Amino acid sequence: MTSQNFGPEEAAKLEAIERMVASLREDAGQATESLADRAADRVAGIVGSWKFLLSLITGLVCYMGFNMWLARSMA
């Protein structure tokens, strides 16, 4: 933000606020995640992937096909 439209007092206050915001952003970036947060992120990354979803659907279709074949062969 430019401080050219403000007086010297206002510009100093603005700079102090900007430094405080920058410091808070740095602190937030350095916050460590708990083990549960990391585990949840990893599970969501695997279960939410297209590779997992497509393999799950393929497995279900194969399972259904096998059961249908088995039911016909026993009838």
XYZ file of N, CA and C in Angstrom:
225
model
N 0.848 -1.170 0.000
C 0.000 0.000 0.000
C 0.892 1.231 0.000
N 0.492 2.229 -0.737
C 1.310 3.442 -0.780
C 0.931 4.369 0.354
N 1.933 5.015 0.885
C 1.687 5.939 1.999
C 1.797 7.387 1.551
N 1.785 7.627 0.243
C 1.956 8.992 -0.257
C 0.734 9.871 0.002
N -0.433 9.275 0.201
C -1.642 10.057 0.437
C -1.883 10.328 1.917
N -1.008 9.828 2.759
C -1.177 9.976 4.200
C -0.145 10.945 4.755
N -0.468 11.479 5.923
C 0.496 12.312 6.628
C 1.559 11.431 7.267
N 2.618 12.025 7.830
C 3.708 11.231 8.399
C 3.251 10.326 9.548
N 2.328 10.808 10.362
C 1.837 9.996 11.480
C 1.049 8.792 10.971
N 0.177 9.050 10.016
C -0.644 7.974 9.458
C 0.217 6.965 8.703
N 1.225 7.469 7.990
C 2.120 6.579 7.255
C 2.886 5.675 8.215
N 3.323 6.212 9.342
C 4.046 5.408 10.331
C 3.138 4.334 10.918
N 1.887 4.699 11.207
C 0.940 3.718 11.730
C 0.669 2.622 10.701
N 0.523 3.033 9.448
C 0.269 2.073 8.381
C 1.435 1.099 8.237
N 2.649 1.606 8.286
C 3.825 0.739 8.179
C 3.897 -0.228 9.355
N 3.549 0.245 10.557
C 3.560 -0.633 11.730
C 2.530 -1.750 11.577
N 1.372 -1.401 11.061
C 0.328 -2.409 10.846
C 0.773 -3.416 9.788
N 1.388 -2.930 8.714
C 1.854 -3.828 7.661
C 2.926 -4.774 8.186
N 3.820 -4.283 9.043
C 4.841 -5.154 9.637
C 4.192 -6.206 10.532
N 3.172 -5.800 11.283
C 2.481 -6.732 12.170
C 1.778 -7.824 11.364
N 1.140 -7.440 10.279
C 0.454 -8.415 9.426
C 1.465 -9.380 8.816
N 2.593 -8.857 8.353
C 3.627 -9.718 7.776
C 4.157 -10.693 8.821
N 4.334 -10.218 10.043
C 4.810 -11.082 11.123
C 3.799 -12.178 11.436
N 2.523 -11.827 11.463
C 1.482 -12.822 11.727
C 1.411 -13.864 10.614
N 1.608 -13.433 9.380
C 1.603 -14.377 8.260
C 2.764 -15.352 8.383
N 3.934 -14.846 8.767
C 5.089 -15.723 8.941
C 4.834 -16.721 10.056
N 4.266 -16.255 11.169
C 3.971 -17.146 12.291
C 2.965 -18.216 11.891
N 1.976 -17.847 11.115
C 0.963 -18.811 10.679
C 1.580 -19.849 9.754
N 2.528 -19.435 8.935
C 3.183 -20.365 8.027
C 4.090 -21.338 8.745
N 4.580 -20.958 9.911
C 5.498 -21.807 10.655
C 4.790 -22.701 11.661
N 3.479 -22.578 11.778
C 2.732 -23.395 12.736
C 2.840 -24.862 12.333
N 3.136 -25.706 13.290
C 3.287 -27.126 12.991
C 1.933 -27.813 13.081
N 1.740 -28.769 12.201
C 0.500 -29.531 12.196
C 0.648 -30.727 13.126
N -0.438 -31.139 13.706
C -0.402 -32.303 14.587
C -0.322 -33.578 13.743
N -0.033 -34.676 14.404
C 0.041 -35.962 13.716
C -1.300 -36.304 13.074
N -2.383 -36.008 13.769
C -3.718 -36.289 13.227
C -3.987 -35.469 11.968
N -3.556 -34.204 11.952
C -3.747 -33.364 10.764
C -2.964 -33.913 9.578
N -1.720 -34.310 9.827
C -0.899 -34.859 8.741
C -1.485 -36.167 8.222
N -1.962 -37.030 9.130
C -2.563 -38.303 8.721
C -3.834 -38.066 7.913
N -4.658 -37.128 8.354
C -5.897 -36.821 7.628
C -5.594 -36.278 6.236
N -4.586 -35.437 6.117
C -4.204 -34.909 4.808
C -3.715 -36.024 3.892
N -2.944 -36.948 4.439
C -2.422 -38.047 3.627
C -3.554 -38.965 3.163
N -4.467 -39.313 4.063
C -5.604 -40.177 3.698
C -6.473 -39.491 2.651
N -6.739 -38.209 2.832
C -7.555 -37.470 1.866
C -6.862 -37.407 0.512
N -5.542 -37.310 0.512
C -4.802 -37.282 -0.745
C -4.892 -38.597 -1.496
N -4.941 -39.707 -0.768
C -5.007 -41.022 -1.410
C -6.440 -41.353 -1.814
N -7.363 -41.247 -0.871
C -8.751 -41.649 -1.114
C -9.442 -40.708 -2.091
N -9.022 -39.466 -2.135
C -9.654 -38.503 -3.022
C -9.053 -38.457 -4.415
N -8.119 -39.354 -4.716
C -7.466 -39.291 -6.024
C -8.270 -40.060 -7.079
N -8.098 -39.665 -8.323
C -8.791 -40.332 -9.429
C -8.315 -41.769 -9.577
N -7.036 -42.003 -9.345
C -6.497 -43.356 -9.468
C -7.218 -44.293 -8.496
N -7.400 -43.847 -7.267
C -8.098 -44.669 -6.274
C -9.551 -44.895 -6.674
N -10.233 -43.837 -7.085
C -11.649 -43.969 -7.446
C -11.846 -44.909 -8.628
N -11.011 -44.776 -9.644
C -11.149 -45.645 -10.818
C -10.816 -47.091 -10.483
N -9.802 -47.313 -9.650
C -9.477 -48.688 -9.268
C -10.582 -49.283 -8.400
N -11.210 -48.489 -7.559
C -12.326 -48.971 -6.741
C -13.506 -49.366 -7.622
N -13.846 -48.536 -8.581
C -14.957 -48.841 -9.494
C -14.647 -50.087 -10.312
N -13.419 -50.202 -10.816
C -13.024 -51.377 -11.591
C -13.119 -52.636 -10.742
N -12.646 -52.554 -9.510
C -12.719 -53.707 -8.609
C -14.151 -54.120 -8.324
N -15.030 -53.149 -8.112
C -16.438 -53.465 -7.858
C -17.101 -54.108 -9.070
N -16.806 -53.600 -10.256
C -17.386 -54.169 -11.477
C -16.891 -55.601 -11.669
N -15.611 -55.841 -11.436
C -15.074 -57.203 -11.554
C -15.704 -58.130 -10.523
N -15.880 -57.665 -9.314
C -16.509 -58.455 -8.247
C -17.952 -58.801 -8.607
N -18.678 -57.836 -9.130
C -20.063 -58.082 -9.537
C -20.111 -59.079 -10.691
N -19.207 -58.923 -11.653
C -19.167 -59.849 -12.786
C -18.842 -61.266 -12.347
N -17.894 -61.410 -11.435
C -17.543 -62.736 -10.924
C -18.725 -63.374 -10.203
N -19.429 -62.601 -9.392
C -20.594 -63.135 -8.679
C -21.707 -63.530 -9.645
N -21.903 -62.758 -10.700
C -22.922 -63.110 -11.693
C -22.533 -64.402 -12.407
N -21.269 -64.537 -12.779
C -20.795 -65.755 -13.440
C -20.942 -66.958 -12.514
N -20.596 -66.771 -11.244
C -20.686 -67.848 -10.265
C -22.142 -68.272 -10.055
N -23.059 -67.307 -10.003
C -24.477 -67.622 -9.815
C -25.023 -68.396 -11.009
N -24.620 -68.050 -12.224
C -25.102 -68.759 -13.422
C -24.520 -70.162 -13.505
N -23.264 -70.307 -13.098
C -22.640 -71.634 -13.206
C -23.194 -72.602 -12.166
N -23.719 -72.097 -11.063
C -24.287 -72.966 -10.029
C -25.766 -73.258 -10.281
N -26.403 -72.533 -11.176
C -27.841 -72.726 -11.416
C -28.112 -73.869 -12.352
